[in-house]
Short mmCIF file of C-alpha atoms and ligand atoms in Angstrom, two decimals:
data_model
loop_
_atom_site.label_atom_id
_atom_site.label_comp_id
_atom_site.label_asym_id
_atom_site.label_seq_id
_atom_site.Cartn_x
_atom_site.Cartn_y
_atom_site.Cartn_z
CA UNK W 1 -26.45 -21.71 29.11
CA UNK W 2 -24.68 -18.67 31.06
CA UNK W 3 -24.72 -17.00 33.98
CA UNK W 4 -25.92 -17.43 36.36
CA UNK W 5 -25.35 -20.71 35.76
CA UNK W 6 -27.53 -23.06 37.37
CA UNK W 7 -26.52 -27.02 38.49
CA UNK W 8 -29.08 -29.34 36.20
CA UNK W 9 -30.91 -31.77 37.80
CA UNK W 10 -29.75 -35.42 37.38
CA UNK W 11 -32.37 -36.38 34.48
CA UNK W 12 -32.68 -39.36 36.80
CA UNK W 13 -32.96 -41.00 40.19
CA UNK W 14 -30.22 -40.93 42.25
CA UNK W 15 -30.43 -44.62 43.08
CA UNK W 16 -31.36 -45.31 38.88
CA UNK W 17 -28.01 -46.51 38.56
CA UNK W 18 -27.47 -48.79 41.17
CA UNK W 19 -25.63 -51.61 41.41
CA UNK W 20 -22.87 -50.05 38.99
CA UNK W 21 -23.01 -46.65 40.69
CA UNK W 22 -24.43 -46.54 43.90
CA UNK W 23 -26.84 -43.88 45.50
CA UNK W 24 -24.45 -42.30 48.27
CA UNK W 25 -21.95 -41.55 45.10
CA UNK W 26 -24.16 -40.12 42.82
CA UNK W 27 -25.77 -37.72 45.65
CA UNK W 28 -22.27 -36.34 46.49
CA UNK W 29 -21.04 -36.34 43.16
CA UNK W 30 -24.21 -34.59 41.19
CA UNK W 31 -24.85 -32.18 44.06
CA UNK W 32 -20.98 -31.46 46.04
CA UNK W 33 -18.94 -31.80 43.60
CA UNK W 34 -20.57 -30.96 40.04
CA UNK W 35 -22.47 -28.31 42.27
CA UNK W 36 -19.26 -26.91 43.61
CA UNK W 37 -18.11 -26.54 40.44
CA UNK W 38 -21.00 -24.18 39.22
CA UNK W 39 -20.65 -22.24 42.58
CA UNK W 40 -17.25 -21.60 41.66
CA UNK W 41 -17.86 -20.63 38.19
CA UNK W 42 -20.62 -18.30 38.76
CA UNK W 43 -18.12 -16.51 41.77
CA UNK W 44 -15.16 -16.29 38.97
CA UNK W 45 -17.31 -14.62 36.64
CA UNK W 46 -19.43 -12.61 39.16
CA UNK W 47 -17.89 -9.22 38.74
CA UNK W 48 -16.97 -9.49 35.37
CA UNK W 49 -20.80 -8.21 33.67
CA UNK W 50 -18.90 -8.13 30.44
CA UNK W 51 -19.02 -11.98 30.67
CA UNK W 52 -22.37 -12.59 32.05
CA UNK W 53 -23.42 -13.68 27.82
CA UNK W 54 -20.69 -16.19 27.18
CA UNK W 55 -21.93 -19.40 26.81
CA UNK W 56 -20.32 -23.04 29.26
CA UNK W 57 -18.77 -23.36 25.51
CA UNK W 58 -17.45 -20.01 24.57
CA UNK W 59 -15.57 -19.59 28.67
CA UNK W 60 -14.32 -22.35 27.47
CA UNK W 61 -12.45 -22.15 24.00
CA UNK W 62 -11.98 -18.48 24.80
CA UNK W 63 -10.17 -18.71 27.79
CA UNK W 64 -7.07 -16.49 26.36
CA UNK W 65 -9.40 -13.42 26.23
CA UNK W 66 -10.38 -13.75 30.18
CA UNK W 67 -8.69 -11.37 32.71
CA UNK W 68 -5.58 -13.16 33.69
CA UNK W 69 -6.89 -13.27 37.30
CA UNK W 70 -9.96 -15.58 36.87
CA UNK W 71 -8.73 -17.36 33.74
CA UNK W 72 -7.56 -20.39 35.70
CA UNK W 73 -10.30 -20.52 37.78
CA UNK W 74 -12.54 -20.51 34.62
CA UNK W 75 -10.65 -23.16 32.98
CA UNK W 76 -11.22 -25.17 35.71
CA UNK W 77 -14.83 -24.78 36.88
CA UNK W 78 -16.36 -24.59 33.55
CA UNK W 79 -14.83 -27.57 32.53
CA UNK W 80 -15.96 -28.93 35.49
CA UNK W 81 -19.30 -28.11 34.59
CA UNK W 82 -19.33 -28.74 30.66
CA UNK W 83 -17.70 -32.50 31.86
CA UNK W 84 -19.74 -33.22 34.71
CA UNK W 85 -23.22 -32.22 31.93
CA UNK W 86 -21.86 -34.38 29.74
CA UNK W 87 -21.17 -37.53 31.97
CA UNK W 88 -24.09 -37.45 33.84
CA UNK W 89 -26.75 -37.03 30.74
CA UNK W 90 -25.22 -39.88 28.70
CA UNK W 91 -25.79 -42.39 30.87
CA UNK W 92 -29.19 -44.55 32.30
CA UNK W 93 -30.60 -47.23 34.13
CA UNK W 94 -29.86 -50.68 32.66
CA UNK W 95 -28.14 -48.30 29.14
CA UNK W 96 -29.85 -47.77 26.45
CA UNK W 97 -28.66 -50.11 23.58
CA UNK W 98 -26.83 -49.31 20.74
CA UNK W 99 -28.79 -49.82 17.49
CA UNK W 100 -26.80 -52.33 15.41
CA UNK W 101 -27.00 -50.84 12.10
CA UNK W 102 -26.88 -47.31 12.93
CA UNK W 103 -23.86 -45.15 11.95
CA UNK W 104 -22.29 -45.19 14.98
CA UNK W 105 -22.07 -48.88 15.28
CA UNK W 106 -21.08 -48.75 11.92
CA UNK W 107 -18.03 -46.51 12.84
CA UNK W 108 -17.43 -48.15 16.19
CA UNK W 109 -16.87 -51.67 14.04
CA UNK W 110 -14.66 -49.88 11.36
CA UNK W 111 -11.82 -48.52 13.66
CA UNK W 112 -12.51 -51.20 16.52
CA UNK W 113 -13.51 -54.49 14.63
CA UNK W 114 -16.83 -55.03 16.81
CA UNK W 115 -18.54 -53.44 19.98
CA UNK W 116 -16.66 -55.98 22.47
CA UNK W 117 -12.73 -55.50 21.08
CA UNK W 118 -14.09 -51.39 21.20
CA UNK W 119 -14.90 -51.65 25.31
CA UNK W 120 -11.69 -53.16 25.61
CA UNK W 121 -9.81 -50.65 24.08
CA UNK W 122 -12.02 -47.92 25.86
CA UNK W 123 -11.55 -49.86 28.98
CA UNK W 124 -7.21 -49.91 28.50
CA UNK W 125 -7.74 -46.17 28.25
CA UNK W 126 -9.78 -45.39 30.86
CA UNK W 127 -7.59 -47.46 33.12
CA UNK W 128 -4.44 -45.02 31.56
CA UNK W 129 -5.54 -41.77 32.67
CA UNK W 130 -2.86 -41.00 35.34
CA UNK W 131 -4.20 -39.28 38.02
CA UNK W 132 -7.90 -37.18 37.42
CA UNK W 133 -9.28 -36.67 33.89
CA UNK W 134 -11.83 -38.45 31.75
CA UNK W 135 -11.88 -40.91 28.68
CA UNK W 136 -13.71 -40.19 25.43
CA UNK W 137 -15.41 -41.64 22.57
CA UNK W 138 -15.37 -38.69 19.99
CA UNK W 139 -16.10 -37.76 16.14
CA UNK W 140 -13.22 -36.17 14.61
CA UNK W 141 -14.61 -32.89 12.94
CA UNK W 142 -15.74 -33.69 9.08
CA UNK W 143 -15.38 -37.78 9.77
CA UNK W 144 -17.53 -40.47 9.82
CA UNK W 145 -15.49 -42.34 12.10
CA UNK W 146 -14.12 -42.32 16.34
CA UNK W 147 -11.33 -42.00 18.35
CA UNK W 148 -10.67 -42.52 22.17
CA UNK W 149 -9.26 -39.39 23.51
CA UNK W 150 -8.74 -38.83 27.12
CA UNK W 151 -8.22 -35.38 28.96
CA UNK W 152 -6.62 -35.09 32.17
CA UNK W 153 -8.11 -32.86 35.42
CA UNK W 154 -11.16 -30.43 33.74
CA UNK W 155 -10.04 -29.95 30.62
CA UNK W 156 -12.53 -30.66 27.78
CA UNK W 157 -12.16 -31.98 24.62
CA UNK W 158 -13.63 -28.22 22.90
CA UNK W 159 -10.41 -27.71 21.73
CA UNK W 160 -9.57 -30.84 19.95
CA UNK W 161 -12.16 -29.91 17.04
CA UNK W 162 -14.33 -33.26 17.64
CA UNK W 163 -17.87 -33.93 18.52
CA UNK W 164 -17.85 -35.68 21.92
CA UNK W 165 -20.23 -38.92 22.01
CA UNK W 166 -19.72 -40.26 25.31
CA UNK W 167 -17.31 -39.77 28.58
CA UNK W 168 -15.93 -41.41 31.65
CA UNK W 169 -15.32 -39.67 34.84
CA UNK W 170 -12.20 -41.26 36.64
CA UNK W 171 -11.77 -39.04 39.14
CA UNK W 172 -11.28 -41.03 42.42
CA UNK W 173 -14.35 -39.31 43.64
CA UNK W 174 -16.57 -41.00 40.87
CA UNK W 175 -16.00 -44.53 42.11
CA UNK W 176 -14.15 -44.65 45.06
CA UNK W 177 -16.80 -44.92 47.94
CA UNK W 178 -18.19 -48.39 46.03
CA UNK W 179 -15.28 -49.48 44.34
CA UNK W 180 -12.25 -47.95 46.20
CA UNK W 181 -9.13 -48.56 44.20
CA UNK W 182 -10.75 -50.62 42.03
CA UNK W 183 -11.19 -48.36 38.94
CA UNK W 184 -11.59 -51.60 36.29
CA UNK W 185 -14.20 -52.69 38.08
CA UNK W 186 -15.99 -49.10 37.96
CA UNK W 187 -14.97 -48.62 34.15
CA UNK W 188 -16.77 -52.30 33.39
CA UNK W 189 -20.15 -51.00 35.68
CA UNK W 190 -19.78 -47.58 33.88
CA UNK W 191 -20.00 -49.54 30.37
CA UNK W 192 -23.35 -51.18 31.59
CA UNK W 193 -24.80 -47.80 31.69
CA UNK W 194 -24.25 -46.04 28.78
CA UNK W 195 -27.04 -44.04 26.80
CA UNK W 196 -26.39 -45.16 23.67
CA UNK W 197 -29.06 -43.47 21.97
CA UNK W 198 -27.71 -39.83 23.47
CA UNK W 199 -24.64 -41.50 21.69
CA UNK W 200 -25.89 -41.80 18.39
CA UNK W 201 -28.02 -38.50 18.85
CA UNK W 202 -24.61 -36.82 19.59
CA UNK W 203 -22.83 -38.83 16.68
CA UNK W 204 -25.24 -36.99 14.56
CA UNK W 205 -24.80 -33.62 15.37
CA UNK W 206 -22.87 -30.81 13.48
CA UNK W 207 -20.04 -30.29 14.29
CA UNK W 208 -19.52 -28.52 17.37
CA UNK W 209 -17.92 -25.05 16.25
CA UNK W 210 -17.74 -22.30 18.96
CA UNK W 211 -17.89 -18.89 18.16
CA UNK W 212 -14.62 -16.67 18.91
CA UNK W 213 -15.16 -13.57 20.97
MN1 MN H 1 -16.60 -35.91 38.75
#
């Protein structure tokens, strides 16, 4: 996608992921603040024609070659955006289940040991992130294995030359009208609703390789 960038629809219903997230949070979240963030993208880049054919991805890794005055806010709101796609589409109603032979189990149990001791660890990370930022399960380019990563505010992990395969949002505003301070509690619901069969769609991919203007 580029501009004008549009906000996708949740490929749900708002209320699909209740208990763990409730409906008032995923209204404001999907539609304030991931929409805010492709308002704010489409006004950095809304002057600039010479950008109008960059793709989310190549705003992103390219962000040296951006006028000085909007490279911040591009940093920012596409992030924003490219995060906020991600979260949102890897997750469903009652989480799709991850296949117990399949090659991403089969990496999860080499670096981890099994499924349960790799929540935990995923959990201890999410619960690290100081301040804004999200938690990742990722494929190291060329590797048959994962890491947790975790990025802090909107940055994304296109830099870190990995394939992401799924992502927590622990921003306050994610979990804080349901769960307040409680961000454990919200990382435990969020691991109840994981798509694991985007997972091992995404596990599968190519490596994710943008192209350098
Ligand atoms: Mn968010």
């Amino acid at each position: 996608m580029h501009y004008r960038f549009v906000l996708p629809p949740l490929p749900y219903d708002y209320s699909a992921l209740e208990p763990y997230i409730d409906t008032r949070t995923m209204r404001i979240h999907h539609d304030k603040h991931f929409g805010k963030y492709v308002d704010n993208l489409n006004a950095a880049i809304k002057n600039y024609p010479q950008l109008w054919k960059w793709s989310l991805e190549e705003l992103i890794t390219n962000c040296y070659r951006l006028p000085v005055s909007i490279r911040q806010a591009v940093h920012n709101n596409a992030g924003g955006v490219y995060n906020h796609s991600f979260f949102f589409s890897h997750m469903q109603n009652g989480g799709a289940k991850l296949t117990a032979d399949s090659p991403l189990a089969t990496a999860i149990n080499k670096c981890y040991g099994s499924f349960d001791a790799f929540k935990d660890v995923f959990k201890q990370a999410s619960l690290a992130v100081f301040g804004s930022g999200y938690c990742w399960l990722v494929r190291p380019h060329n590797s048959r294995l994962v890491k947790i990563i975790t990025t802090a505010n909107q940055d994304t992990p296109l830099t870190h030359h990995v394939t992401p395969i799924i992502c927590i949002d622990v921003w306050e505003h994610a979990y804080y009208l349901k769960h307040q301070n409680d961000r454990a509690g919200y990382i435990d619901d969020f691991l109840n609703l994981v798509n694991w069969q985007a997972a091992e769609f995404a596990f599968e991919k190519e490596d994710m390789r943008v192209r350098r203007r």
